[in-house]
Amino acid sequence: MDRMETIKTGKDKSGQSTEKRKQILADAVYIFLDNPCGVGVGSFPEVRQRYFERSQDTHNLYLQIATNLGIQGLLIFGLMILKIISILSHVIKSVDIQMKKLLEKKIITENEQLYRQANDLEIIKACAEAVRMFIFARLFLGLFGHDLYEIYWWFAIGFTASLYRILQIAEKKTDLVLN
């Protein structure tokens, strides 16, 4: 709670964490502006040491991308996030459309195939919503930490691709069950 309070008040209970973070952010912005194409993967602490004789990493996902990978890295990361969110939104929308078709049958609870398909679709939708919320949470946490090289992003890409493939199978199954 003390750490959270420092965000609101700007005053540290112990140490100079707020001032150090501000310095890191200012250094990162300076290095990015001086190297708009980036300084290289994982190189920010070393470059910061050469520039300012300080070596801590960025403590910010977006500045980590900017300083390490440059403008092109920011663009690619942004496009990747947009594509993931777009695919997950498509999965959710498609599940809603399929559910509507199944519910139009009105005997869904009496027909075991329709009932099982509706349950499967609900699981697919819940998983897509969970991955989407995970992405939003990681993007928010990126304001306070640097995790570009962590496995989270690969998991999100993998889950998204899997959900898209599962959706394709579910759409075929829904069509079969309805006909």
Tab-separated table of C-alpha atoms in Angstrom:
chain	number	residue	atom	x	y	z
A	1	MET	CA	0.000	0.000	0.000
A	2	ASP	CA	2.910	2.332	0.761
A	3	ARG	CA	4.247	1.827	-2.778
A	4	MET	CA	0.826	2.573	-4.280
A	5	GLU	CA	0.568	5.721	-2.176
A	6	THR	CA	3.777	7.034	-3.745
A	7	ILE	CA	2.030	7.131	-7.125
A	8	LYS	CA	-0.654	9.437	-5.738
A	9	THR	CA	1.529	11.641	-3.562
A	10	GLY	CA	4.834	11.469	-5.415
A	11	LYS	CA	6.581	11.088	-2.047
A	12	ASP	CA	8.516	7.976	-1.104
A	13	LYS	CA	8.186	6.369	2.315
A	14	SER	CA	11.678	4.875	2.008
A	15	GLY	CA	14.468	5.568	-0.433
A	16	GLN	CA	14.249	7.617	-3.594
A	17	SER	CA	12.311	5.216	-5.816
A	18	THR	CA	10.123	7.890	-7.420
A	19	GLU	CA	13.059	10.130	-8.275
A	20	LYS	CA	15.074	7.192	-9.602
A	21	ARG	CA	12.189	6.103	-11.827
A	22	LYS	CA	11.749	9.632	-13.149
A	23	GLN	CA	15.473	9.718	-13.917
A	24	ILE	CA	15.290	6.349	-15.698
A	25	LEU	CA	12.339	7.551	-17.796
A	26	ALA	CA	14.090	10.818	-18.668
A	27	ASP	CA	17.267	8.938	-19.603
A	28	ALA	CA	15.272	6.492	-21.749
A	29	VAL	CA	13.508	9.302	-23.615
A	30	TYR	CA	16.848	11.027	-24.231
A	31	ILE	CA	18.473	7.812	-25.511
A	32	PHE	CA	15.471	7.057	-27.741
A	33	LEU	CA	15.498	10.547	-29.245
A	34	ASP	CA	19.253	10.225	-29.817
A	35	ASN	CA	18.824	6.699	-31.309
A	36	PRO	CA	15.390	6.558	-33.011
A	37	CYS	CA	16.238	3.209	-34.613
A	38	GLY	CA	17.046	1.715	-31.205
A	39	VAL	CA	20.231	0.697	-29.442
A	40	GLY	CA	19.744	-3.058	-29.796
A	41	VAL	CA	18.040	-5.873	-27.956
A	42	GLY	CA	18.713	-5.653	-24.220
A	43	SER	CA	21.334	-2.927	-24.689
A	44	PHE	CA	19.663	-0.029	-22.883
A	45	PRO	CA	21.400	-0.541	-19.488
A	46	GLU	CA	24.828	-0.610	-21.163
A	47	VAL	CA	24.072	2.430	-23.328
A	48	ARG	CA	22.641	4.260	-20.330
A	49	GLN	CA	25.856	3.495	-18.461
A	50	ARG	CA	27.894	5.072	-21.284
A	51	TYR	CA	25.627	8.143	-21.504
A	52	PHE	CA	24.907	8.815	-17.826
A	53	GLU	CA	26.991	6.367	-15.751
A	54	ARG	CA	23.760	4.720	-14.574
A	55	SER	CA	22.800	1.224	-15.687
A	56	GLN	CA	19.272	0.290	-14.576
A	57	ASP	CA	16.808	-0.814	-17.249
A	58	THR	CA	13.792	1.252	-18.336
A	59	HIS	CA	11.072	0.037	-15.921
A	60	ASN	CA	8.612	0.741	-18.751
A	61	LEU	CA	7.594	-1.622	-21.556
A	62	TYR	CA	7.027	1.141	-24.094
A	63	LEU	CA	10.354	2.831	-23.444
A	64	GLN	CA	12.034	-0.575	-23.472
A	65	ILE	CA	10.662	-1.170	-26.964
A	66	ALA	CA	11.521	2.369	-28.094
A	67	THR	CA	15.085	2.331	-26.776
A	68	ASN	CA	15.892	-1.260	-27.770
A	69	LEU	CA	14.027	-1.613	-31.070
A	70	GLY	CA	13.334	1.966	-32.109
A	71	ILE	CA	10.398	3.397	-34.004
A	72	GLN	CA	10.106	0.260	-36.139
A	73	GLY	CA	9.897	-1.861	-32.980
A	74	LEU	CA	7.128	0.325	-31.562
A	75	LEU	CA	5.250	0.045	-34.851
A	76	ILE	CA	5.597	-3.739	-35.070
A	77	PHE	CA	4.666	-4.230	-31.409
A	78	GLY	CA	1.615	-1.970	-31.838
A	79	LEU	CA	0.519	-3.845	-34.965
A	80	MET	CA	0.991	-7.173	-33.181
A	81	ILE	CA	-1.191	-6.042	-30.278
A	82	LEU	CA	-3.855	-4.693	-32.640
A	83	LYS	CA	-3.868	-7.980	-34.589
A	84	ILE	CA	-4.173	-10.077	-31.432
A	85	ILE	CA	-7.038	-7.915	-30.123
A	86	SER	CA	-8.697	-7.985	-33.555
A	87	ILE	CA	-8.544	-11.790	-33.786
A	88	LEU	CA	-9.817	-12.250	-30.227
A	89	SER	CA	-12.677	-9.810	-30.876
A	90	HIS	CA	-13.516	-11.747	-34.052
A	91	VAL	CA	-13.587	-15.003	-32.074
A	92	ILE	CA	-15.924	-13.499	-29.476
A	93	LYS	CA	-18.230	-11.990	-32.103
A	94	SER	CA	-18.354	-15.221	-34.099
A	95	VAL	CA	-19.211	-17.215	-30.966
A	96	ASP	CA	-22.042	-14.773	-30.212
A	97	ILE	CA	-23.393	-15.210	-33.751
A	98	GLN	CA	-23.206	-18.999	-33.487
A	99	MET	CA	-24.909	-18.938	-30.076
A	100	LYS	CA	-27.702	-16.814	-31.512
A	101	LYS	CA	-28.224	-19.377	-34.291
A	102	LEU	CA	-28.283	-22.208	-31.753
A	103	LEU	CA	-30.722	-20.371	-29.485
A	104	GLU	CA	-33.063	-19.792	-32.414
A	105	LYS	CA	-33.648	-23.550	-32.393
A	106	LYS	CA	-35.485	-23.057	-29.041
A	107	ILE	CA	-35.078	-26.732	-28.179
A	108	ILE	CA	-31.413	-26.339	-27.307
A	109	THR	CA	-31.799	-27.916	-23.851
A	110	GLU	CA	-33.662	-30.890	-25.283
A	111	ASN	CA	-31.136	-31.534	-28.055
A	112	GLU	CA	-27.902	-32.917	-26.621
A	113	GLN	CA	-25.773	-31.977	-29.665
A	114	LEU	CA	-26.981	-28.371	-29.605
A	115	TYR	CA	-26.498	-28.198	-25.842
A	116	ARG	CA	-22.911	-29.533	-26.013
A	117	GLN	CA	-22.067	-27.201	-28.896
A	118	ALA	CA	-23.426	-24.220	-26.948
A	119	ASN	CA	-21.269	-25.223	-23.943
A	120	ASP	CA	-18.195	-25.578	-26.156
A	121	LEU	CA	-18.831	-22.146	-27.649
A	122	GLU	CA	-19.129	-20.606	-24.194
A	123	ILE	CA	-15.737	-22.062	-23.261
A	124	ILE	CA	-14.164	-20.679	-26.447
A	125	LYS	CA	-15.637	-17.251	-25.733
A	126	ALA	CA	-14.480	-17.291	-22.112
A	127	CYS	CA	-10.946	-18.211	-23.178
A	128	ALA	CA	-10.863	-15.447	-25.811
A	129	GLU	CA	-12.117	-12.908	-23.260
A	130	ALA	CA	-9.514	-14.104	-20.749
A	131	VAL	CA	-6.649	-13.742	-23.233
A	132	ARG	CA	-7.916	-10.303	-24.235
A	133	MET	CA	-8.048	-9.184	-20.598
A	134	PHE	CA	-4.584	-10.667	-20.059
A	135	ILE	CA	-3.264	-8.524	-22.940
A	136	PHE	CA	-4.896	-5.391	-21.492
A	137	ALA	CA	-3.444	-6.188	-18.057
A	138	ARG	CA	0.061	-6.715	-19.519
A	139	LEU	CA	-0.231	-3.431	-21.425
A	140	PHE	CA	-1.207	-1.606	-18.230
A	141	LEU	CA	1.564	-3.258	-16.236
A	142	GLY	CA	3.929	-2.196	-19.008
A	143	LEU	CA	3.713	1.309	-17.600
A	144	PHE	CA	5.564	0.074	-14.494
A	145	GLY	CA	7.820	-2.682	-15.780
A	146	HIS	CA	9.761	-3.887	-18.780
A	147	ASP	CA	8.709	-7.348	-19.915
A	148	LEU	CA	9.151	-7.307	-23.686
A	149	TYR	CA	11.478	-10.298	-23.597
A	150	GLU	CA	9.297	-12.356	-21.274
A	151	ILE	CA	7.300	-15.327	-22.478
A	152	TYR	CA	3.895	-13.630	-21.861
A	153	TRP	CA	3.681	-12.228	-25.359
A	154	TRP	CA	4.462	-15.593	-26.973
A	155	PHE	CA	1.757	-17.251	-24.873
A	156	ALA	CA	-0.737	-14.586	-25.956
A	157	ILE	CA	0.152	-15.103	-29.626
A	158	GLY	CA	-0.065	-18.889	-29.246
A	159	PHE	CA	-3.380	-18.840	-27.395
A	160	THR	CA	-4.822	-16.401	-29.922
A	161	ALA	CA	-3.765	-18.555	-32.875
A	162	SER	CA	-5.158	-21.662	-31.144
A	163	LEU	CA	-8.473	-19.996	-30.357
A	164	TYR	CA	-8.784	-18.848	-33.969
A	165	ARG	CA	-8.215	-22.425	-35.196
A	166	ILE	CA	-10.641	-23.831	-32.617
A	167	LEU	CA	-13.191	-21.247	-33.766
A	168	GLN	CA	-12.893	-22.468	-37.356
A	169	ILE	CA	-13.619	-26.023	-36.210
A	170	ALA	CA	-16.518	-24.837	-34.024
A	171	GLU	CA	-18.091	-22.914	-36.922
A	172	LYS	CA	-18.106	-26.097	-39.041
A	173	LYS	CA	-19.530	-28.088	-36.148
A	174	THR	CA	-22.253	-25.487	-35.534
A	175	ASP	CA	-23.258	-25.682	-39.190
A	176	LEU	CA	-23.380	-29.491	-38.991
A	177	VAL	CA	-25.408	-29.479	-35.780
A	178	LEU	CA	-27.903	-26.954	-37.181
A	179	ASN	CA	-28.427	-28.849	-40.441
